[in-house]
Every structure is written in C-alpha cells, then in structure tokens.
XYZ file of C-alpha atoms in Angstrom:
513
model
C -56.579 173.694 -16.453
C -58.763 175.576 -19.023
C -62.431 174.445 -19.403
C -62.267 172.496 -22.491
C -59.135 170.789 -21.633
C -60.503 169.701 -18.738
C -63.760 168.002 -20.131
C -61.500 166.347 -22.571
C -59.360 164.748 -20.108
C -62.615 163.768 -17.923
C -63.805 162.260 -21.144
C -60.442 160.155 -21.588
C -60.602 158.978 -18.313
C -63.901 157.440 -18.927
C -63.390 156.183 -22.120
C -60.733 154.107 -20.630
C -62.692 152.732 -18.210
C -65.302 151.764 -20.381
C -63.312 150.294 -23.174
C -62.760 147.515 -20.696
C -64.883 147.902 -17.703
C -64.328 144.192 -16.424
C -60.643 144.805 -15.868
C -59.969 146.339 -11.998
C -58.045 149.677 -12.519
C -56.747 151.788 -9.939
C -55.676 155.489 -10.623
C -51.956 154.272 -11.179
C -53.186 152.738 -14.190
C -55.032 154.996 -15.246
C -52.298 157.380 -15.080
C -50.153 155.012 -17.749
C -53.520 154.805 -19.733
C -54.430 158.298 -20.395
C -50.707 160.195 -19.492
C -52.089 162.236 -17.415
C -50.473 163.356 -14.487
C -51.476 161.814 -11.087
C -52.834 164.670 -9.599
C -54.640 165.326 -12.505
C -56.328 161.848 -12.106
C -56.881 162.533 -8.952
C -59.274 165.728 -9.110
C -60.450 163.855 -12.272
C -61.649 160.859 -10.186
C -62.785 162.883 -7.148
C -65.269 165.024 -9.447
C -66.694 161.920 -11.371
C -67.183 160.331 -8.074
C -68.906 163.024 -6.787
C -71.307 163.740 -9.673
C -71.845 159.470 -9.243
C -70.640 158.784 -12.711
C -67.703 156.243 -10.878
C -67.825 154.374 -7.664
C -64.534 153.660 -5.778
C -64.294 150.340 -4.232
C -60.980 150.487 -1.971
C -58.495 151.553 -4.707
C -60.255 149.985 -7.394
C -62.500 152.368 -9.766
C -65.629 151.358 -11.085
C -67.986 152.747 -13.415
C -71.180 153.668 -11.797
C -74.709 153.425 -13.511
C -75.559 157.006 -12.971
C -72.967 157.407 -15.996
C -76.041 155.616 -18.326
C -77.538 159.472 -18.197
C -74.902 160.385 -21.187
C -75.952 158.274 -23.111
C -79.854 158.434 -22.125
C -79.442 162.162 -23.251
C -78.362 160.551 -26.855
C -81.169 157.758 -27.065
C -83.970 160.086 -25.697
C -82.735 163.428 -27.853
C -82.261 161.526 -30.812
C -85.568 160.469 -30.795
C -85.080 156.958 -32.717
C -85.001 154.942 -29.476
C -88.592 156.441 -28.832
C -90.356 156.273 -31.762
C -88.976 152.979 -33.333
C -89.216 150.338 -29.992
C -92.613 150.061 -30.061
C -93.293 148.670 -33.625
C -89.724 146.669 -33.062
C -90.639 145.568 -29.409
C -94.392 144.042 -31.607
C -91.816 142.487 -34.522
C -89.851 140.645 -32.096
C -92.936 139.008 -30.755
C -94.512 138.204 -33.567
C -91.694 136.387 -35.064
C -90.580 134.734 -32.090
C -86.682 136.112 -33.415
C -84.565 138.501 -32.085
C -85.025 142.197 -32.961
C -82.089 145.093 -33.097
C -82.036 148.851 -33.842
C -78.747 150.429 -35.105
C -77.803 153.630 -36.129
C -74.461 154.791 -38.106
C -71.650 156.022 -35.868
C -68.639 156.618 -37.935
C -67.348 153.630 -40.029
C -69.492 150.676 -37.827
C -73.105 150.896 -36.486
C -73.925 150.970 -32.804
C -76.832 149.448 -31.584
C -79.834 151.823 -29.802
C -82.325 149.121 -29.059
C -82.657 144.889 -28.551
C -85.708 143.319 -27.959
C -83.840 139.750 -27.320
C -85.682 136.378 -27.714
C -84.874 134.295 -24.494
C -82.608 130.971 -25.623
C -80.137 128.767 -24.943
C -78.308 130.240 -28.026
C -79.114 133.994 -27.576
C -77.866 137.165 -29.201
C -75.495 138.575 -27.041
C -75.314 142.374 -28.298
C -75.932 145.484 -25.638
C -77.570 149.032 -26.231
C -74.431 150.754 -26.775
C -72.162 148.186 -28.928
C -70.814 149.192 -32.052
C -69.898 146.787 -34.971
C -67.914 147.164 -38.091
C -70.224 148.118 -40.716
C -69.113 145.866 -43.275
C -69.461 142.901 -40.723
C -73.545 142.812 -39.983
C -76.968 143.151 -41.559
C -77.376 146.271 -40.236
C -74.276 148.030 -41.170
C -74.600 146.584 -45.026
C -77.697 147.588 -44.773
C -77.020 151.599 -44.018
C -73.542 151.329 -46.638
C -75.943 150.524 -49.569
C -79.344 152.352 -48.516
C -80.635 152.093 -51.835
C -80.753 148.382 -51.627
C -84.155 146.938 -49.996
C -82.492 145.164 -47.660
C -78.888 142.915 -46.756
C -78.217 140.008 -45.213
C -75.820 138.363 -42.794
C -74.250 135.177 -43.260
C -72.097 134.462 -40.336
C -69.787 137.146 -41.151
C -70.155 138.558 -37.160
C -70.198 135.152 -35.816
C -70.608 131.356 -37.103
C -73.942 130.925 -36.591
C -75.014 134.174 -36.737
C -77.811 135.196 -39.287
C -80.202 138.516 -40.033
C -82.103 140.415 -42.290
C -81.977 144.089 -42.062
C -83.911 146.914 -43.682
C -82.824 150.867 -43.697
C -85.292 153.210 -41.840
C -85.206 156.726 -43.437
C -86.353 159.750 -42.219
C -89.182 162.128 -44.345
C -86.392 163.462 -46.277
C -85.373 160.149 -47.481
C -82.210 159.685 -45.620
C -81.292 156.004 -44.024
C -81.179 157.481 -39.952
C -81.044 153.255 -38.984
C -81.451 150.131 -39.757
C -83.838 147.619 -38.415
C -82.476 143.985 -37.968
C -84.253 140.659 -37.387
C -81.311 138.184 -35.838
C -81.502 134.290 -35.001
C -79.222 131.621 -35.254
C -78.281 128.537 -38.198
C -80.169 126.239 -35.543
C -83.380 127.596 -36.310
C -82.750 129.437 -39.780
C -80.527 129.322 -43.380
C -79.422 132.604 -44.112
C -81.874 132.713 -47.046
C -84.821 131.238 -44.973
C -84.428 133.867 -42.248
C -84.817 136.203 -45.456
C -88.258 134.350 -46.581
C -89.452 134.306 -43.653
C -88.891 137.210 -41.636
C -88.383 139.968 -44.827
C -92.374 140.160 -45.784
C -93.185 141.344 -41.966
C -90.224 143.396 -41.244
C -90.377 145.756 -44.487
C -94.556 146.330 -43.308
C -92.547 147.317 -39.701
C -90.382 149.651 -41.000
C -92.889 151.592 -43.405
C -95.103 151.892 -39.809
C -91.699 153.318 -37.895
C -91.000 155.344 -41.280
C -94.510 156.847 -40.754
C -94.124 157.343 -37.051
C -90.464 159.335 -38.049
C -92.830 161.841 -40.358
C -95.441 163.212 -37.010
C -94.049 166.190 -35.408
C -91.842 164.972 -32.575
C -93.178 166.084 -28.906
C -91.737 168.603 -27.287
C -89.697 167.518 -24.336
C -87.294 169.254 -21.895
C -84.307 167.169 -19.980
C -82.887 169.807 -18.120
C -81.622 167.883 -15.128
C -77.766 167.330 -15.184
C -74.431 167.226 -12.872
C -74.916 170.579 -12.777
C -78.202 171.104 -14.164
C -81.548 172.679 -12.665
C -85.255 173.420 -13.645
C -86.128 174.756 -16.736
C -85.401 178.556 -16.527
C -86.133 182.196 -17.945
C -87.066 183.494 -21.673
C -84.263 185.139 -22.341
C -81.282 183.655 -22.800
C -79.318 183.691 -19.798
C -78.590 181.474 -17.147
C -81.275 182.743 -14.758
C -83.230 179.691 -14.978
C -81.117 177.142 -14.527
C -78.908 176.146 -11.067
C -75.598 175.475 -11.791
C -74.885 172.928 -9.002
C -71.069 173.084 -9.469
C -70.613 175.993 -7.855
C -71.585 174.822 -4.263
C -69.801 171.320 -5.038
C -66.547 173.798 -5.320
C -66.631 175.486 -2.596
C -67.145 172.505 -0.392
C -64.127 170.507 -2.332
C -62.159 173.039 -2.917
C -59.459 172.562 -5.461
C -59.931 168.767 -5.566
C -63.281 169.496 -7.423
C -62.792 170.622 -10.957
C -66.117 172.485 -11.788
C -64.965 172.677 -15.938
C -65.508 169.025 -15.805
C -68.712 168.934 -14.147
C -70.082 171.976 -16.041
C -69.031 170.359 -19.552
C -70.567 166.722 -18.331
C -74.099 169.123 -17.886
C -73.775 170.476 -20.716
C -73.861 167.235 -22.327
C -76.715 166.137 -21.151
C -78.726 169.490 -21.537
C -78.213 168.793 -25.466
C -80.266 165.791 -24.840
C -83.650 167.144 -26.001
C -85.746 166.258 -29.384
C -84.643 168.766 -32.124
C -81.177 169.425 -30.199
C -80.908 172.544 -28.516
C -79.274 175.647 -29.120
C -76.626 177.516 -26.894
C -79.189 179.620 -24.586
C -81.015 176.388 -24.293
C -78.435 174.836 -22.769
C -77.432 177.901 -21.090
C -80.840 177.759 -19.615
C -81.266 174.131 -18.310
C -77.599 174.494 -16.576
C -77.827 177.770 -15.271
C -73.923 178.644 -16.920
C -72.999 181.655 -19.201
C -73.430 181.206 -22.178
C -69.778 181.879 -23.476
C -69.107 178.706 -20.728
C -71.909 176.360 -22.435
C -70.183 177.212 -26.182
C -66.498 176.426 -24.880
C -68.045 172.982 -23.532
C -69.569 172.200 -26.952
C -66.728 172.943 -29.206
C -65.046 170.505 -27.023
C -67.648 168.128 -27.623
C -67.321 168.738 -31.053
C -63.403 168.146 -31.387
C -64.293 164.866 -29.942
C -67.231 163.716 -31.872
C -70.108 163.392 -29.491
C -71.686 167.006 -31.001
C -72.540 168.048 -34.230
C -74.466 171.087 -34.989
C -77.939 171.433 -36.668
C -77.935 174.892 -37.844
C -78.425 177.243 -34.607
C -78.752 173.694 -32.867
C -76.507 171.573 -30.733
C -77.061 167.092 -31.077
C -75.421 164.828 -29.480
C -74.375 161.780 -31.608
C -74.188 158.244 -31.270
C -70.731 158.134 -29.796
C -71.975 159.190 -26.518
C -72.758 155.513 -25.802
C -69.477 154.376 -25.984
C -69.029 156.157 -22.423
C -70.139 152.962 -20.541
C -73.371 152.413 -21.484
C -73.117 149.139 -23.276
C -71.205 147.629 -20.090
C -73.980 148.836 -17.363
C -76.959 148.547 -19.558
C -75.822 144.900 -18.659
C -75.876 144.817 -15.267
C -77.486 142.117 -13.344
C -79.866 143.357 -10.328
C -77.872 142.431 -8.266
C -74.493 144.038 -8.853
C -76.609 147.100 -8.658
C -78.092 147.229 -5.096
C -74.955 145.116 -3.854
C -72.719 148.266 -3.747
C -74.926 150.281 -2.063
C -75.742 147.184 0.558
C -72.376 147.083 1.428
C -72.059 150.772 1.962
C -75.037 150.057 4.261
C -73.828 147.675 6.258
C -70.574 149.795 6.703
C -72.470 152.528 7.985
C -74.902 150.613 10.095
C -72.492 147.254 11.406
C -75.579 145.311 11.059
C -76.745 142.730 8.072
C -78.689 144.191 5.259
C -80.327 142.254 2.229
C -82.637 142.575 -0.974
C -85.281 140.405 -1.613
C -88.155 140.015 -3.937
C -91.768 138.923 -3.669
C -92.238 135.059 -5.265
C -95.740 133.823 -4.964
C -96.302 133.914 -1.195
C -92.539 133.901 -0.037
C -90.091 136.231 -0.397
C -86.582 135.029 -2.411
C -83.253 136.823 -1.477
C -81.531 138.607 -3.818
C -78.454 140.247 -2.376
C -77.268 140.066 1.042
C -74.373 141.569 3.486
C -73.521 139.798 6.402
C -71.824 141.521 9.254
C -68.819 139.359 11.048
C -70.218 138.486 14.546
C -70.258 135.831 16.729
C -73.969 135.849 16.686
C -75.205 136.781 13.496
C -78.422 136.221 11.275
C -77.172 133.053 8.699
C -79.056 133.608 5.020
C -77.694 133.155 1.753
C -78.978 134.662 -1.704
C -81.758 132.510 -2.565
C -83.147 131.415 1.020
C -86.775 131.476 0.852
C -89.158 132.442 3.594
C -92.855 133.348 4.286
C -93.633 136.928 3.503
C -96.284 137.611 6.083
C -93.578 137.180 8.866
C -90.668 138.939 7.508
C -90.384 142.784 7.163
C -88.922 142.825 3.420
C -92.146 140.478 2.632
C -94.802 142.837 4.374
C -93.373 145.450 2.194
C -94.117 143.957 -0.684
C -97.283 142.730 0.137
C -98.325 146.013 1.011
C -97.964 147.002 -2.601
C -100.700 144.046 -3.565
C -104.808 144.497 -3.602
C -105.652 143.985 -0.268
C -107.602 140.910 -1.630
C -104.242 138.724 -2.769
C -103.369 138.643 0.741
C -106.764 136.427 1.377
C -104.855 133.295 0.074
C -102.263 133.381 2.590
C -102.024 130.989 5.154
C -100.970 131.980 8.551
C -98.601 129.616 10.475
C -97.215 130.423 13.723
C -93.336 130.542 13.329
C -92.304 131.315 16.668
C -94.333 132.690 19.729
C -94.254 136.140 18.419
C -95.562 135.432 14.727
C -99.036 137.087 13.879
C -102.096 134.512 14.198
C -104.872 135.160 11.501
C -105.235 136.378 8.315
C -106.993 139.831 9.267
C -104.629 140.502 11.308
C -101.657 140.353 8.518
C -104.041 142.556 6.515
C -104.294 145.173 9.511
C -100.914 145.147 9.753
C -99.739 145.519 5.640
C -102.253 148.626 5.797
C -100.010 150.014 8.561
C -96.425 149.167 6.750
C -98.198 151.151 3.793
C -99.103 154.402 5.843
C -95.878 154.137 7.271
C -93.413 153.487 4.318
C -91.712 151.064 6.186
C -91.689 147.408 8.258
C -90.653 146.068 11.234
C -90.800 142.722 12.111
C -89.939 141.568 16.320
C -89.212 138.143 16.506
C -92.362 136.461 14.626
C -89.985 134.712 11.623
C -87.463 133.611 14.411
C -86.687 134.012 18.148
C -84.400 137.018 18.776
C -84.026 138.252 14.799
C -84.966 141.436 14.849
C -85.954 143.967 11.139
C -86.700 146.261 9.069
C -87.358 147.139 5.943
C -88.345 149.711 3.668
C -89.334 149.353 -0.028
C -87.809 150.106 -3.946
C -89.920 151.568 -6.149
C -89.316 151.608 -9.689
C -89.746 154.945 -12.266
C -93.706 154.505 -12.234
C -93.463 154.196 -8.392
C -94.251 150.594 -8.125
C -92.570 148.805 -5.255
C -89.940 145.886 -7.677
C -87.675 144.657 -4.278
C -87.385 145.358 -0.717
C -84.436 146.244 1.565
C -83.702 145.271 5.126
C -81.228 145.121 8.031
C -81.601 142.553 10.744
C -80.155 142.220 13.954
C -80.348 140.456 17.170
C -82.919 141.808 19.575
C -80.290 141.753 22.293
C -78.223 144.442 20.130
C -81.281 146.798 19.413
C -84.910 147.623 20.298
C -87.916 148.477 17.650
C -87.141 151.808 18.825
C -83.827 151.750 18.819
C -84.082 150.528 14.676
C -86.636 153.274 13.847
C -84.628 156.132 15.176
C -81.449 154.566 13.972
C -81.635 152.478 10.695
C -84.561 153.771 9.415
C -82.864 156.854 7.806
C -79.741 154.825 6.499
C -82.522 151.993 5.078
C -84.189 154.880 3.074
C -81.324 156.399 1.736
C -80.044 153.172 0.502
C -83.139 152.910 -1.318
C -83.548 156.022 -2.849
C -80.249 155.675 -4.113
C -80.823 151.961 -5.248
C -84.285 153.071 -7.348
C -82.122 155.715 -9.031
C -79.419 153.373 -9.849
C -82.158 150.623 -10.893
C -83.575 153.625 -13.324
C -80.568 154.340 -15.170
C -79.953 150.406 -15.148
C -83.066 149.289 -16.610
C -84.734 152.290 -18.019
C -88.807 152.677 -18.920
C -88.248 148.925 -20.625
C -87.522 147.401 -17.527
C -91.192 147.278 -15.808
C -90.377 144.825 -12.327
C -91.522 141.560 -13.466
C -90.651 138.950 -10.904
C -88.935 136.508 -13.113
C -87.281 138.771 -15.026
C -85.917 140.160 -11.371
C -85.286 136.764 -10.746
C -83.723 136.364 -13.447
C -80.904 139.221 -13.361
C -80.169 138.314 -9.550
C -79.056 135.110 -10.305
C-alpha cells in the first residue's frame, strides 16, 4: 500500500469506531464497515494496537485513550482551548450555569471546552461533539457574527436554553463562540439572556484580549513515531522515527505509513502550526515522507495550510475524543487491572484515599478456592492496608497525627509513630507491603498513581494469601508487573482527564461509581 493510502484507510478504521464507540465490533465488521479487505484490517488493527490508539479485548476492538493525543494536538495547537478556559472556567462559577466553548467545523460547531454545573438536569455535551449549526446558541451565533449575540430556545433539546457570544480574533474574525447553557427549570429563554448576557459579553472582551498577546512558543514533538526536538536544518536528524524499529520487530504485520502519518499528525500540533521541516524535525522522517502524510490529511479535512504552515483543524476530534474524554475512572484502570491479574494470577484493585479509609475503586478477582472477597466500594482503614499507606505517604506527615491505631489482627502496627515511621519508608521506597496486619493470612502490595503534576490521585495493589507467596517472594515478583500497570494507568488517566482533571477525591469518587 502507498503511504497516503494507507493513513487514509487507518483513518477510516477509526472513524468507524468512533462514530459509535459503545457498539462491540470485531474486525469482521469492520471489514463490512470500511470495505476493506481483511488482511488489510488486520495490519490496520495490529499497528493501532501497537502505537495504543485501540485495545483488543478477546475479538472485540476498543478504542483506547491514548487515541485522545489527536485530538490534544488540535486543542493545544489551536491555541483556543488554552487561552479561553480560564476566563470561561471563572464565568461558569460566577453564574452558577453551565459554560461551553465551540469552534466552527464545517456546517455544525464542535465543542473544545465545558465547564459543566453539577445537577440533576445537567448538560450532557463532551469536548469533541459537534452540533448542527443552525440547531444551538453557539452555531447561530458564528452563522451571523455580526450579531451581538443568539439565543437558543429548545431547538437542541426541550428544555434546553443559552446565550452565546462570538469570540474573534485581532483581525476581527469570529474563531468561536462562547455559550452560557441551563435548563427551562431554572431559566426562560429571554431571562437566561437578562441575566447571564451583561457578564458573558465583559468575558469575552477579556478572552478577546487574551487572543491579541503573542502566543508562547511551545514544541509537542512527541508522537507514534515521534522523538525530541531535533537539528537546525531541516532534516530529520533531530527527530527518532520510532517506526522503523516497530517494523522490523513486526514485520509485515506492522504498516509503518500508518504510524508515520498518525506522527505526523500530531507533530502539527504546535501554536502557529508548523511547517514541513518542522514536522520533519519532531518525527525524525524525510521530508518528502512528512508532505505525502499532509496532503493526505488535507484530502480528508483534518489539515489546512497557513501559508508555509501546516494546522490541524477541528475535525481531528471526531477521532474518538468526545467518547473517551467521557470515561469514568474506572473503565480506565479496569483494562489494565485485568491485564494484571492475567499476568500475575493473583487479585489486583484500585482504591482511593477517603478521609482516613481507603474506598475501592476497581477490582479483579482471581478464581480460587481461597481467595481475598472485596467488592468496589468496601471500605477499610488506611494505616493497615498497603494501597492506604501509599496514599498516606503522599500527605504532610502531620495529617497522619489524627489517626487512630486499632489492632486488626495480631500483626497490625500498634501506635501512631510507628505508622508514621513506616509511611516515611513506603515513600523512600515507592512502594507498600502490608503482612497480615488488615487480616490473618492476606498478604499486599501496592504501589502508587500519580497524576501529570506528579501527585499520587489512586493506588494499585495485588493481594494474595500468605500461604501462596512471601514478602519476598511479592517484591521480586509483582513489584515490576504493579509498576508497569501504573505507569501505564497515569498515562491513560492523562490523556483521560487532561491538566483540568487535578485528583480531587470526590470528583474520583465520583467517576468510579
């Protein structure tokens, strides 16, 4: 297959996927989707799998949340996202309504932002969605930008109401449209207009003023087949193009156009665009293979140029991103617990700190005889569990003076400065292991998962029996697989909930229900 045919069919494949990600596919219907030919799904699936973009579960494929760094290349180059949450994220709050950001995207406006109020009747829109224009505030509102603002009147949904107001850029051009949203329960259609219209133009002249500074210069380089930032001149020295050690370890089931286009993609997501040796740069390909990959990108309108510059446009997001923006916690790290426990034949879980206990999550039982019995939401003390001395040993030592030390079985710690002597160990060592002090013969260990900022949000564990394993036998053995699962769970968790998403407990809480 030649290179930009290739991208093109790796891009069909996913767009089927996400048009209706809830719907179990295998590769036979994705065959009578696309028309490709199996084999050509095949090496289609094996390369998306192997970059992390899908997940196969048995023969079902899933879309996995490492595909979110598409569209992060959009929301991040564009630069809107950036500059415009801020003031929005303040406008929400001060209204006490619902707040969106929209952009045009062909004949409908997909939506970049949502800073959602918390209610029983609750907008239900996603980063990523796109609406007919003609059907909500902000899609009037970017059809007629030289009207002040436009309204909407149920026409998306009975009940439905906003107010939106264009946001141009210093040349004058509407680039978005800012929305305020609520619901005929607490607001007419004209009373949403009085009072949220007065505060919402004063936001948008501050994000209209934050549009006109110079935008800072950033560099995302990293990609499927993307390295470091590389050499002055032009060529690919800089950049390591990762594909070409995937291919020789797949072999012909790997097809490196795909991968190579896919980085490609993402290199273009920088402020300003960037231009061909750019791009040639951050993925370490030729040149004359980075412009093939764009024109192809063009033909399918996720590219448009800026002069000697390459953007990518808003239809990027409709690759997923609305669907696993969504995700609860917990059908994140469940995947990976269950690769886990395949790997280890031993329970595994993910719990988060609440108060002084810890509050399950996620969990994998193993099939034994004699196995550890918790279900998602058990409670237990944190100071005698290993996924709880984790997270306490990302507290000030001083929280841990309000905890009350109860012996839970002959083996459980007995004072106060002793749990603290032994959190400041589990945070030299990265990890905890806990012998028998929550319950006789319950072996575990645990390790933590940090967030983007490095800030430990959830713990992961695997118990056993203490006849099936020693403390040694855990460290040499699980230890590795536990912080694997992790790493791979904090990436997954940072695609998922981006630089918005800052660990809060009941928010946590919340999306693990």
């Amino acid at each position: 297959m030649e290179a930009a045919g290739t991208l093109e069919r790796g891009l069909a494949l996913l767009r089927v996927l996400a048009d209706d990600p809830g719907r179990p596919m295998a590769a036979t219907d994705l065959v009578r989707a696309t028309g490709l030919a199996r084999s050509a799904v095949d090496r289609v699936l094996a390369t998306l799998t192997h970059l992390g973009y899908l997940r196969l579960d048995g023969r079902e494929v899933r879309l996995a949340p490492r595909l979110m760094e598409l569209g992060e290349a959009y929301l991040a180059g564009g630069g809107l996202r950036d500059a415009l949450s801020p003031p929005a994220a303040r406008l929400a709050e001060e209204l006490d309504e619902s707040v969106s950001l929209a952009v045009p995207d062909g004949e409908g406006v997909r939506f970049i932002a949502q800073f959602t109020r918390r209610r029983t009747m609750s907008v239900a829109f996603r980063v990523g969605d796109l609406l007919p224009a003609g059907r909500c505030a902000a899609g009037l509102a970017l059809l007629d930008p030289a009207a002040p603002w436009a309204v909407d009147d149920q026409l998306v949904e009975p009940g439905l109401v906003a107010v939106a107001v264009p946001v141009r850029d210093p040349d004058g051009r509407a680039v978005g449209a800012v929305s305020v949203v609520s619901h005929t329960s607490r607001h007419t259609a004209d009373g949403l207009r009085a009072y949220a219209l007065p505060r919402l133009r004063a936001t948008v002249t501050e994000m209209e003023t934050a549009l006109a500074r110079p935008p800072l210069t950033a560099h995302r380089d990293e990609g499927p087949g993307g390295g470091q930032n590389g050499g002055p001149d032009g060529g690919p020295a800089g950049g390591v193009d990762r594909s070409r050690v995937a291919k020789q370890e797949l072999g012909a089931g790997y097809l490196q156009s795909l991968a190579r286009g896919l980085a490609v993609m993402v290199a273009l997501g920088r402020p300003g665009g960037a231009t061909l040796a750019d791009a040639s740069r951050a993925t370490g390909q030729p040149r004359a293979t980075v412009r093939r990959a764009v024109q192809a990108l063009e033909r399918l309108g996720y590219v448009a140029a800026r002069g000697t510059r390459f953007v990518l446009l808003p239809k990027v997001l409709e690759l997923g991103y609305a669907h696993l923006s969504g995700l609860p916690f917990r059908a994140v790290v469940q995947p990976h617990l269950n690769d886990l426990v395949a790997r280890v034949h031993e329970s595994a879980s993910v719990a988060v700190l609440s108060g002084e206990d810890i509050v399950y999550l996620a969990r994998r039982p193993t099939r034994r005889i004699m196995s550890v019995d918790i279900t998602v939401g058990t409670r237990f003390p944190a100071y005698a569990t290993s996924m709880g001395r984790v997270l306490l040993a990302d507290l000030p030592e001083e929280r841990l003076d309000a905890i009350a030390v109860k012996p839970l079985s002959s083996h459980t710690i007995a004072t106060t400065a002793e749990l603290k002597t032994v959190v400041r160990q589990v945070a030299a060592d990265g990890y905890a292991l806990v012998d028998q002090e929550l319950e006789e013969g319950v072996r575990s260990l645990a390790v933590p998962i940090r967030d983007g900022s490095g800030r430990v949000v959830a713990a992961v564990n695997v118990a056993t029996h203490a006849s099936r394993a020693t403390p040694a036998d855990l460290v040499r053995d699980i230890l590795p697989e536990l912080r694997e699962t992790a790493a791979r769970m904090a990436a997954d968790l940072a695609y998922v909930h981006g630089p918005a998403w800052n660990g809060d407990l009941r928010e946590v809480v919340r999306l693990g229900r």
